[in-house]
Amino acid sequence: MTTAPEHYDRMLAAHYTWMLGSDIHAVAREQAELIRGLGVRPVADGDAAIDLGSGPGPQTLALAHLGFSTVTAVDLSQALLDEVVGHAETAGVAGAVRTVRADLLDALPHVTESGTAAAIVCMGDTLTHLSRPADVRTLLDGVAHALRPGGHVVLTFRDLTGELHGDDRFFPVRSTEDQLLTCFLEYVDDDTVMVHDLLHTRSEGKWRLQVGSYPKLRLAADWLSGEARRAGLHVRHAAAGPRGMRVFHAIKPNR
Ligand SMILES: C[S@@+](CC[C@H](N)C(=O)[O-])C[C@H]1O[C@@H](n2cnc3c(N)ncnc32)[C@H](O)[C@@H]1O
């Protein structure tokens, strides 16, 4: 079975920014509003943030715009990390941004000292790319360990626990004159849904179809809140947000 990182390498990375609407800086402004609205901001010089599963960097740019002095973008796609660097240069925040090619499940001890990170985000449905619910638990434990007291974690993800039927399983993601992306969901079991991406691209008047499939986790918002509490985090916000995502915000309590 193709894993999510393999699917990005083979198919999605080259089209991901197009999929977001092509204007990464507009998406970054929207994400900065969301993060600021949750009360996440640097409070001291040198405050560092980490963006797990950065993709082309909408949240990395947002965190840099919000004033975090270092933002570490972690992703397994080198193509997307290269995009982050280019977008950070265009946005004038290259000095604050560094990229690390790593698996988000074990990256934290390598990119930050324990108990020091001011903010950690994993947004845009990256969380559902993990292989099993136990991995989400491992990630939350790692986040709780890496955050400083009072530090923030923000997660945004699609709650895919409710099963869709018939035509409702097809999603037109984006269409422009020469490109069209449609997504189809196939329910496997209580924990997993297979996502089938159908990408039509027109070149020299001919349409070509590429198909790629990968598993996504079906995470319930209440389950995530319970697991965050188990990891010692204080949940401040868990509700529906923009782009059909659930927005989850927690802090590491001051002891
Ligand atoms: C849905 S995209 C989200 C990108 C960005 N945060 C956004 O909101 O647009 C998921 C990203 O996570 C990356 N990814 C998936 N699994 C990963 C893993 N295990 N470790 C690191 N990155 C991963 C993919 O390469 C992709 O860039």
Coordinates of C-alpha atoms and ligand atoms in Angstrom, one line a residue:
M1 CA 0.0 0.0 0.0
T2 CA 1.3 3.5 -0.8
T3 CA 1.9 5.6 2.3
A4 CA 1.0 9.2 2.5
P5 CA 4.6 10.4 2.2
E6 CA 5.0 8.2 -0.9
H7 CA 1.8 9.7 -2.4
Y8 CA 3.2 13.2 -1.9
D9 CA 6.5 12.2 -3.6
R10 CA 4.8 10.5 -6.5
M11 CA 1.9 12.8 -7.2
L12 CA 0.7 15.4 -4.8
A13 CA 3.7 17.5 -3.9
A14 CA 4.1 18.9 -7.4
H15 CA 0.4 20.1 -7.3
Y16 CA -0.1 20.9 -3.6
T17 CA 0.2 24.7 -3.8
W18 CA -2.1 24.7 -6.8
M19 CA -4.5 22.6 -4.8
L20 CA -4.5 25.2 -2.0
G21 CA -5.5 27.9 -4.5
S22 CA -2.0 28.8 -5.9
D23 CA -1.5 31.9 -3.7
I24 CA 0.4 30.5 -0.7
H25 CA 0.8 34.0 0.8
A26 CA -3.0 34.4 0.9
V27 CA -3.3 31.0 2.7
A28 CA -0.6 32.0 5.1
R29 CA -2.4 35.2 6.0
E30 CA -5.6 33.2 6.6
Q31 CA -3.6 30.7 8.8
A32 CA -2.0 33.6 10.7
E33 CA -5.5 35.0 11.5
L34 CA -6.5 31.5 12.8
I35 CA -3.4 31.1 14.9
R36 CA -3.5 34.6 16.3
G37 CA -7.2 34.2 17.1
L38 CA -6.4 31.3 19.4
G39 CA -4.0 33.6 21.3
V40 CA -0.8 31.9 20.0
R41 CA 2.0 34.4 19.7
P42 CA 5.6 34.8 20.9
V43 CA 6.0 36.4 24.3
A44 CA 9.8 36.7 24.5
D45 CA 12.7 37.2 22.2
G46 CA 14.0 33.9 20.8
D47 CA 10.6 32.2 21.0
A48 CA 10.7 29.2 18.6
A49 CA 7.9 27.4 16.8
I50 CA 7.8 24.1 14.9
D51 CA 5.6 23.3 12.0
L52 CA 5.1 19.5 11.7
G53 CA 4.1 18.4 8.1
S54 CA 4.7 21.9 6.8
G55 CA 3.9 21.1 3.1
P56 CA 4.8 24.3 1.1
G57 CA 4.6 26.3 4.4
P58 CA 1.4 28.2 4.9
Q59 CA 1.7 27.8 8.7
T60 CA 5.5 28.2 8.7
L61 CA 5.0 31.6 7.0
A62 CA 2.1 32.5 9.3
L63 CA 4.2 31.7 12.4
A64 CA 7.1 33.8 11.1
H65 CA 4.7 36.7 10.3
L66 CA 3.4 36.4 13.9
G67 CA 7.0 37.1 15.1
F68 CA 8.4 33.7 16.2
S69 CA 12.1 34.2 15.9
T70 CA 12.7 30.7 14.5
V71 CA 10.2 28.5 12.7
T72 CA 11.3 25.0 11.9
A73 CA 9.4 23.4 9.0
V74 CA 9.5 19.6 9.2
D75 CA 8.3 17.5 6.3
L76 CA 9.4 14.3 4.4
S77 CA 8.9 15.9 1.0
Q78 CA 12.1 17.6 -0.1
A79 CA 10.2 19.3 -3.0
L80 CA 7.8 20.9 -0.6
L81 CA 10.6 22.0 1.8
D82 CA 12.4 23.6 -1.1
E83 CA 9.1 25.5 -1.8
V84 CA 9.0 26.7 1.8
V85 CA 12.5 28.2 1.4
G86 CA 11.4 30.0 -1.8
H87 CA 8.1 31.3 -0.3
A88 CA 9.9 32.5 2.8
E89 CA 12.4 34.5 0.7
T90 CA 9.5 36.1 -1.3
A91 CA 7.7 36.9 2.0
G92 CA 10.8 38.4 3.5
V93 CA 11.0 36.0 6.4
A94 CA 13.8 33.7 5.2
G95 CA 15.9 34.6 8.2
A96 CA 13.4 33.1 10.6
V97 CA 12.7 29.9 8.7
R98 CA 14.7 26.6 8.7
T99 CA 13.7 23.4 7.0
V100 CA 14.3 19.8 8.2
R101 CA 13.5 16.7 6.2
A102 CA 12.3 14.2 8.8
D103 CA 9.4 12.1 9.9
L104 CA 7.2 14.2 12.1
L105 CA 6.7 11.3 14.5
D106 CA 10.3 11.3 15.7
A107 CA 11.5 14.8 14.6
L108 CA 10.9 16.7 17.8
P109 CA 13.9 15.5 19.9
H110 CA 16.1 16.4 16.9
V111 CA 14.8 19.9 16.3
T112 CA 14.3 21.2 19.8
E113 CA 15.5 20.8 23.4
S114 CA 12.9 19.3 25.6
G115 CA 10.7 21.8 27.4
T116 CA 11.7 24.8 25.2
A117 CA 9.4 25.1 22.2
A118 CA 6.9 28.0 22.5
A119 CA 4.5 26.6 19.8
I120 CA 4.1 23.4 17.9
V121 CA 1.6 23.1 15.0
C122 CA 0.5 20.2 12.9
M123 CA -2.1 21.6 10.6
G124 CA -4.0 21.2 7.3
D125 CA -5.0 17.6 8.0
T126 CA -1.4 16.3 8.4
L127 CA -2.4 14.5 11.6
T128 CA -4.6 12.0 9.6
H129 CA -1.6 11.0 7.6
L130 CA -0.2 9.1 10.6
S131 CA -0.6 5.3 10.2
R132 CA -2.5 4.4 13.4
P133 CA -4.2 6.0 16.4
A134 CA -1.2 4.9 18.6
D135 CA 1.0 7.2 16.5
V136 CA -1.2 10.2 17.4
R137 CA -0.7 9.3 21.1
T138 CA 3.1 9.1 20.5
L139 CA 3.0 12.5 18.8
L140 CA 1.0 14.1 21.6
D141 CA 3.5 12.7 24.2
G142 CA 6.4 14.1 22.1
V143 CA 4.7 17.5 21.9
A144 CA 4.0 17.6 25.6
H145 CA 7.7 16.8 26.2
A146 CA 9.0 19.4 23.7
L147 CA 6.8 22.3 24.8
R148 CA 7.9 24.7 27.5
P149 CA 5.4 25.4 30.3
G150 CA 2.7 27.7 28.8
G151 CA 3.7 26.6 25.2
H152 CA 1.0 26.0 22.6
V153 CA 0.0 23.2 20.3
V154 CA -2.4 23.7 17.4
L155 CA -3.8 20.9 15.3
T156 CA -6.2 21.1 12.4
F157 CA -7.6 18.0 10.8
R158 CA -10.7 16.6 9.1
D159 CA -12.9 14.4 11.3
L160 CA -13.6 11.5 9.0
T161 CA -15.4 9.4 11.6
G162 CA -18.9 9.9 10.0
E163 CA -19.2 7.6 7.0
L164 CA -20.4 9.2 3.7
H165 CA -22.4 7.2 1.2
G166 CA -23.0 7.2 -2.6
D167 CA -22.2 10.5 -4.4
D168 CA -21.2 12.2 -1.2
R169 CA -17.9 10.3 -1.2
F170 CA -16.7 12.3 -4.3
F171 CA -15.1 15.7 -3.7
P172 CA -14.2 18.2 -6.5
V173 CA -11.1 19.7 -4.8
R174 CA -10.1 22.3 -7.4
S175 CA -10.5 22.8 -11.2
T176 CA -8.7 25.3 -13.4
E177 CA -8.5 25.5 -17.2
D178 CA -5.9 22.8 -17.6
Q179 CA -6.1 20.9 -14.3
L180 CA -8.8 19.1 -12.3
L181 CA -8.5 17.3 -9.0
T182 CA -11.2 15.0 -7.6
C183 CA -11.0 13.0 -4.5
F184 CA -12.9 9.8 -3.6
L185 CA -13.2 8.3 -0.2
E186 CA -13.4 4.5 0.4
Y187 CA -14.1 3.4 4.0
V188 CA -11.9 0.5 5.1
D189 CA -12.5 0.1 8.8
D190 CA -13.2 2.1 12.0
D191 CA -9.7 3.6 11.9
T192 CA -9.0 4.1 8.2
V193 CA -10.3 5.6 5.0
M194 CA -8.6 5.2 1.6
V195 CA -8.3 8.5 -0.2
H196 CA -8.2 8.1 -4.0
D197 CA -6.9 11.3 -5.8
L198 CA -7.8 11.6 -9.5
L199 CA -5.8 14.3 -11.2
H200 CA -6.6 15.3 -14.8
T201 CA -4.0 17.5 -16.5
R202 CA -4.3 18.9 -20.0
S203 CA -1.1 19.4 -22.1
E204 CA -1.0 20.2 -25.8
G205 CA -4.8 19.7 -26.0
K206 CA -4.7 16.2 -24.5
W207 CA -6.0 15.2 -21.0
R208 CA -4.0 12.8 -18.9
L209 CA -5.3 11.1 -15.8
Q210 CA -3.1 10.2 -12.8
V211 CA -4.5 8.2 -9.9
G212 CA -3.0 7.8 -6.5
S213 CA -4.4 6.4 -3.3
Y214 CA -3.3 6.5 0.3
P215 CA -4.8 5.8 3.8
K216 CA -6.0 8.5 6.2
L217 CA -6.9 8.1 9.8
R218 CA -10.4 8.6 11.0
L219 CA -9.8 10.7 14.1
A220 CA -12.7 11.8 16.4
A221 CA -12.3 15.3 17.9
D222 CA -13.4 14.0 21.4
W223 CA -10.9 11.1 21.3
L224 CA -8.1 13.6 20.4
S225 CA -9.1 15.9 23.3
G226 CA -9.0 12.9 25.7
E227 CA -5.6 11.8 24.5
A228 CA -4.2 15.3 24.8
R229 CA -5.4 15.5 28.4
R230 CA -3.8 12.1 29.0
A231 CA -0.5 13.5 27.7
G232 CA -0.8 16.3 30.3
L233 CA -2.0 19.1 28.0
H234 CA -4.7 21.6 28.9
V235 CA -7.3 21.7 26.1
R236 CA -8.4 25.3 25.4
H237 CA -10.3 25.0 22.1
A238 CA -11.7 22.1 20.1
A239 CA -14.3 23.2 17.5
A240 CA -15.1 23.4 13.8
G241 CA -13.0 25.8 11.8
P242 CA -12.3 27.1 8.3
R243 CA -11.7 24.8 5.2
G244 CA -13.9 22.0 6.8
M245 CA -11.2 21.3 9.5
R246 CA -11.6 20.8 13.2
V247 CA -9.4 23.2 15.1
F248 CA -7.7 22.0 18.3
H249 CA -5.6 24.1 20.6
A250 CA -4.0 23.1 23.9
I251 CA -1.3 24.4 26.2
K252 CA 1.2 22.8 28.4
P253 CA 0.3 23.9 32.0
N254 CA 2.7 25.9 34.1
R255 CA 3.7 23.7 37.0
Ligands
LIG1 C1 -2.1 17.7 4.0 S1 -0.5 18.3 3.9 C2 -0.5 19.7 4.9 C3 0.5 20.8 4.5 C4 0.4 22.1 5.3 N1 0.5 22.0 6.7 C5 -1.0 22.7 4.9 O1 -1.8 23.0 5.8 O2 -1.2 22.9 3.7 C6 0.5 17.1 4.8 C7 2.0 17.3 4.7 O3 2.5 16.4 5.6 C8 3.6 15.7 5.0 N2 3.8 14.4 5.7 C9 2.9 13.3 5.7 N3 3.3 12.4 6.5 C10 4.5 12.8 7.1 C11 5.4 12.3 8.0 N4 5.2 11.1 8.5 N5 6.4 13.0 8.4 C12 6.6 14.3 7.9 N6 5.8 14.8 7.0 C13 4.8 14.1 6.6 C14 3.4 15.6 3.6 O4 4.5 15.6 2.8 C15 2.6 17.0 3.4 O5 3.5 18.0 3.0

